[in-house]
Tab-separated table of C-alpha atoms in Angstrom:
chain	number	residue	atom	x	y	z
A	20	UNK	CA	-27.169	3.463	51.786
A	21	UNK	CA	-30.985	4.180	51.367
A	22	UNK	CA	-31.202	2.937	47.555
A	23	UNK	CA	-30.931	-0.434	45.712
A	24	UNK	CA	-27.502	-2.244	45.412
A	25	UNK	CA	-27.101	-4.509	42.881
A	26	UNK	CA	-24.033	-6.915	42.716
A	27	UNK	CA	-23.325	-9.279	39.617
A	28	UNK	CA	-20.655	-12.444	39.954
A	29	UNK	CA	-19.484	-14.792	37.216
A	30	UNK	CA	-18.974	-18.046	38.514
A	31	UNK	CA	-17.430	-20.487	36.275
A	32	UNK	CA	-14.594	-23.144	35.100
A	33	UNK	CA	-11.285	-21.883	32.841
A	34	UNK	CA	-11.127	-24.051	30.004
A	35	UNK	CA	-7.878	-25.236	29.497
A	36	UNK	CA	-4.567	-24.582	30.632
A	37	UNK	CA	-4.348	-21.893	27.557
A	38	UNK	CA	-3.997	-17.765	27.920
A	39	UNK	CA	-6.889	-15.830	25.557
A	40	UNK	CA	-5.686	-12.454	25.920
A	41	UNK	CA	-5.231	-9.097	24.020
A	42	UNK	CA	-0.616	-9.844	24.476
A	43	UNK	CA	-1.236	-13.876	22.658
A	44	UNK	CA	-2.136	-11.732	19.089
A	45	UNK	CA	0.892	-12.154	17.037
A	46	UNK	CA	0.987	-10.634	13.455
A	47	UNK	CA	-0.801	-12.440	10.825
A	48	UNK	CA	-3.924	-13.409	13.021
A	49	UNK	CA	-6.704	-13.467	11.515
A	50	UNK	CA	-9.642	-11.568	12.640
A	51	UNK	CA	-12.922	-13.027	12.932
A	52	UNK	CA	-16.730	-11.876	14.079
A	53	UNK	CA	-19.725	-14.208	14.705
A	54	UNK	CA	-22.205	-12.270	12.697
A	55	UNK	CA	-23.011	-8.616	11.643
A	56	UNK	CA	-23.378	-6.029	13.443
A	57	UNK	CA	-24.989	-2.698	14.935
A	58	UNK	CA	-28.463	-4.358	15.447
A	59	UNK	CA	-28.699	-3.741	19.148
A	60	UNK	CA	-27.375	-0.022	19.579
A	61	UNK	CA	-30.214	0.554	16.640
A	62	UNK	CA	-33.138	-1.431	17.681
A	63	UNK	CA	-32.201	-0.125	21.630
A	64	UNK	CA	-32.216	3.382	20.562
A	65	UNK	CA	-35.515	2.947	18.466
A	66	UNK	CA	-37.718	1.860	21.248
A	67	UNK	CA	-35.940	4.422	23.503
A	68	UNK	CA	-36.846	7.366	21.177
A	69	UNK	CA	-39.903	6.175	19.357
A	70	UNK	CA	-38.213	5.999	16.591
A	71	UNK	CA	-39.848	3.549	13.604
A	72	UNK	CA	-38.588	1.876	10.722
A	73	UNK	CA	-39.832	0.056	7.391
A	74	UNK	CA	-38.360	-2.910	9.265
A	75	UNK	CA	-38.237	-4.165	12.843
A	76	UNK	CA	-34.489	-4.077	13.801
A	77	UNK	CA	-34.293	-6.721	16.504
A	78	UNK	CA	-31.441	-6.447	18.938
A	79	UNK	CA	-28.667	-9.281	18.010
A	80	UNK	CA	-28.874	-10.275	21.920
A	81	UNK	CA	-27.829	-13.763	22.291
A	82	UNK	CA	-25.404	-16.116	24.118
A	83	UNK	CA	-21.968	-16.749	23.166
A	84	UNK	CA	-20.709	-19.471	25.148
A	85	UNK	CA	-21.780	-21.865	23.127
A	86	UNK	CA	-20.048	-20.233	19.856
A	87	UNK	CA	-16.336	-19.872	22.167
A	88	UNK	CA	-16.675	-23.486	23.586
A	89	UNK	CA	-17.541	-24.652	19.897
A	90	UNK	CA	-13.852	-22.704	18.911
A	91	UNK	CA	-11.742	-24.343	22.348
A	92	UNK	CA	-13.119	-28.184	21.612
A	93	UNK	CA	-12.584	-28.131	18.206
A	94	UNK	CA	-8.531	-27.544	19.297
A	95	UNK	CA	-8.660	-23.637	17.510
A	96	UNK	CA	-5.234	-21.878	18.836
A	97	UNK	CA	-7.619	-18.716	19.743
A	98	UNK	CA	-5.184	-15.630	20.918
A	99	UNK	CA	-7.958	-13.340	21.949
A	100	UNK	CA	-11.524	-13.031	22.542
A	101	UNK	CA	-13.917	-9.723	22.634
A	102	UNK	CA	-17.193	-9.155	22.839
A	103	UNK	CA	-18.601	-6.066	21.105
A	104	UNK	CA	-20.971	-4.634	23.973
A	105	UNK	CA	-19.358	-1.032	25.090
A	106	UNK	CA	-18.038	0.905	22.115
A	107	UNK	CA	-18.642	-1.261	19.130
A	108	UNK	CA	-16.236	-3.313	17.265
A	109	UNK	CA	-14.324	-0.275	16.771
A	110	UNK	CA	-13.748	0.066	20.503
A	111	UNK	CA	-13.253	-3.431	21.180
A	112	UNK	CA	-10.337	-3.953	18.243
A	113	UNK	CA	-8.319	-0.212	19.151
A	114	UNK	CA	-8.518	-1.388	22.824
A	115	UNK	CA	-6.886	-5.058	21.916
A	116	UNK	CA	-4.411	-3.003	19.399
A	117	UNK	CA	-3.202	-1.304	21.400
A	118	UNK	CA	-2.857	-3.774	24.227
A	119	UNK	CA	-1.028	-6.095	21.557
A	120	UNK	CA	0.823	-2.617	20.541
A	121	UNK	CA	-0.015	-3.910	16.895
A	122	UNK	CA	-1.726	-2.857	14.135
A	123	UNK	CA	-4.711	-4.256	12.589
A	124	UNK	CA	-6.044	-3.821	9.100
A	125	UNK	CA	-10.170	-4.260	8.495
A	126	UNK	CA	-11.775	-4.863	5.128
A	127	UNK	CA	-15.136	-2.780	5.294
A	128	UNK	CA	-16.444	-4.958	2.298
A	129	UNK	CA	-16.037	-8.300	4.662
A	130	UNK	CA	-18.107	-6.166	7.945
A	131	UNK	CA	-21.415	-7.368	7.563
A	132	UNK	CA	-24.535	-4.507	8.597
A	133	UNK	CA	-27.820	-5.206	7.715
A	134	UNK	CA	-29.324	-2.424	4.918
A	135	UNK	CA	-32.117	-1.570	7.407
A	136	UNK	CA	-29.450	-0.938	10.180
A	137	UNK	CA	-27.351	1.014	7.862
A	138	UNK	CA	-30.233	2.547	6.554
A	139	UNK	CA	-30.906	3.706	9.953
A	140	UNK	CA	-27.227	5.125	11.105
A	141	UNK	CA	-27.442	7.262	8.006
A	142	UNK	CA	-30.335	9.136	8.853
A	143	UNK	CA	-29.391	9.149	12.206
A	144	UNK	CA	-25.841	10.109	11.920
A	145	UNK	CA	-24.532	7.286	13.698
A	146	UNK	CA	-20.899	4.739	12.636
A	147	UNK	CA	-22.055	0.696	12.895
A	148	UNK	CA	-18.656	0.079	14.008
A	149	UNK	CA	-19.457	1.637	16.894
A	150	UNK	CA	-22.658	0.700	17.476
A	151	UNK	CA	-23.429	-1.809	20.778
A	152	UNK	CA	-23.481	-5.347	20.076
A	153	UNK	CA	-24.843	-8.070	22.631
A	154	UNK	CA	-24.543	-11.193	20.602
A	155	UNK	CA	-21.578	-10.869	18.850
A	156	UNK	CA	-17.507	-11.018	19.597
A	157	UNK	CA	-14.378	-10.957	17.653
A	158	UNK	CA	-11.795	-14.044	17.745
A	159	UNK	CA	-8.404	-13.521	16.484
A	160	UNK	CA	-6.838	-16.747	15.271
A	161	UNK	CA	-3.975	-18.170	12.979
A	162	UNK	CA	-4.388	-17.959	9.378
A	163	UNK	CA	-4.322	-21.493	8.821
A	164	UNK	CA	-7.232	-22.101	11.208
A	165	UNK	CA	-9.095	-20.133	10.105
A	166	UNK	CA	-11.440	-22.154	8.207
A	167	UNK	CA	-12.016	-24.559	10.659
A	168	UNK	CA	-12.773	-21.688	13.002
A	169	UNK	CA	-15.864	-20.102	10.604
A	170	UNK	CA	-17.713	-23.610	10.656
A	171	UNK	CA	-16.869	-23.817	14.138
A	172	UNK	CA	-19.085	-20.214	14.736
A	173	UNK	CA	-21.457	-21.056	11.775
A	174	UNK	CA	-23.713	-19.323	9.458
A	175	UNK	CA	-22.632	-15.285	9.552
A	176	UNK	CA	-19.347	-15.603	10.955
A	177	UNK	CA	-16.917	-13.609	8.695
A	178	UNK	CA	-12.988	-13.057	8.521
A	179	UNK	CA	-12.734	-9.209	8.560
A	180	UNK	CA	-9.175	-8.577	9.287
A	181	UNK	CA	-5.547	-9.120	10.086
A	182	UNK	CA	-3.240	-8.473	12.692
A	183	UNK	CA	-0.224	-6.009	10.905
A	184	UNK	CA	3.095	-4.797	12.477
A	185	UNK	CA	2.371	-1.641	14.969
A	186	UNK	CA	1.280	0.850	13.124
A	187	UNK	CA	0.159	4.659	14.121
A	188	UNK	CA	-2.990	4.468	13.880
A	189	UNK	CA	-3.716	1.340	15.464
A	190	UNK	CA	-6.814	0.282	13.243
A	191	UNK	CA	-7.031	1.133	9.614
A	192	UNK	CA	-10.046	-0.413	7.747
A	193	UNK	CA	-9.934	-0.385	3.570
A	194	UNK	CA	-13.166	1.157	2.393
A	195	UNK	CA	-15.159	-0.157	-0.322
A	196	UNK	CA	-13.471	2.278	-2.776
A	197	UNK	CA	-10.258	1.443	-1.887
A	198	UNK	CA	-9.092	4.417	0.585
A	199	UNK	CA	-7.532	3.708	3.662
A	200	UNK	CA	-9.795	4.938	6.751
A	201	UNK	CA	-8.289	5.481	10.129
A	202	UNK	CA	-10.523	3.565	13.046
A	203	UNK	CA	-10.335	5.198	15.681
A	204	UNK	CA	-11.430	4.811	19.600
A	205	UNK	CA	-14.827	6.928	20.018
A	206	UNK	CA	-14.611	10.209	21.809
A	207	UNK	CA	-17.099	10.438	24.192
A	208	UNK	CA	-20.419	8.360	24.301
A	209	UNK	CA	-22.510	7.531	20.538
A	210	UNK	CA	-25.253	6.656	21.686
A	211	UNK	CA	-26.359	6.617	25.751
A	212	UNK	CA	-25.058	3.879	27.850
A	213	UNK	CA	-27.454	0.969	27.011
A	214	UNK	CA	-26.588	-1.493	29.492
């Protein structure tokens, strides 16, 4: 080859003898985000275009392994971990759905997005679910630890679902008026591949 190659390796330690997969969900589950969300597809696409706001939208770019340790020490029965990079939490929750082959049901009112970030998808056209995230991740855990879970992922964390029986769709969120709202996996590309 007569170009750059660039090669990227993970090197690291399982913790614990446990499985964190999309087949551990069970019905019931509880699911969980660190934070809100969107920030980083916006704020990307805004320097990329030129594109300015009343507000700076900072990207929401920030470690997690400190947040999923915090869960695994504290003894948290965690089925399933995601992070929200490629496709959004939308994405990220059809792909573990379906993997499950269960349903899961989302309360829109519990998703937190910043006003200036929703602010901006409106004029732009663009869905926060499936906006690119690079600081935040979804945990699905048992309803019972779920408390214990929030103050283990701190301020902004939020429970925004629950695992159902399978169900066609596979993700179904409950708008703020009350209507049900299929979630579906995004055709094609939102925005251009960011990272």
């Amino acid at each position: 080859g007569d170009g750059i190659f660039i090669n990227t390796a993970g090197v690291g330690v399982v913790a614990g003898d446990r499985t964190i997969s999309p087949t551990e969900v069970q019905v019931g589950d509880v699911v969980l985000v660190n934070g809100d969300i969107g920030r980083h597809g916006i704020a990307i696409m805004a320097v990329r275009e030129g594109l300015m706001f009343e507000t700076a939208i900072e990207s929401d770019s920030a470690p997690v392994a400190e947040e999923v340790l915090s869960l695994l020490e504290a003894g948290i029965e965690v089925h399933c971990l995601r992070d929200l990079t490629r496709g959004g939490l939308a994405s990220a929750l059809n792909e573990i759905a379906v993997a499950a082959n269960l349903g899961i049901r989302l309360d829109e009112r519990a998703i937190a997005v910043r006003d200036d970030v929703q602010g901006a998808c409106e004029i732009l056209g663009f869905d926060p679910l499936y906006l690119a995230n690079e600081g935040r991740f979804v945990a699905f855990v048992p309803p019972d630890q779920v408390q214990a879970a929030l103050e283990c992922l701190g301020d902004g964390a939020a429970e925004i679902g629950v695992v159902t029986e399978t169900s066609k769709p596979p993700v179904t969120m409950m708008s703020e008026i009350g209507s049900l709202r299929t979630v579906d996996l995004l055709s094609g590309e939102q925005l251009p591949r960011i990272c």
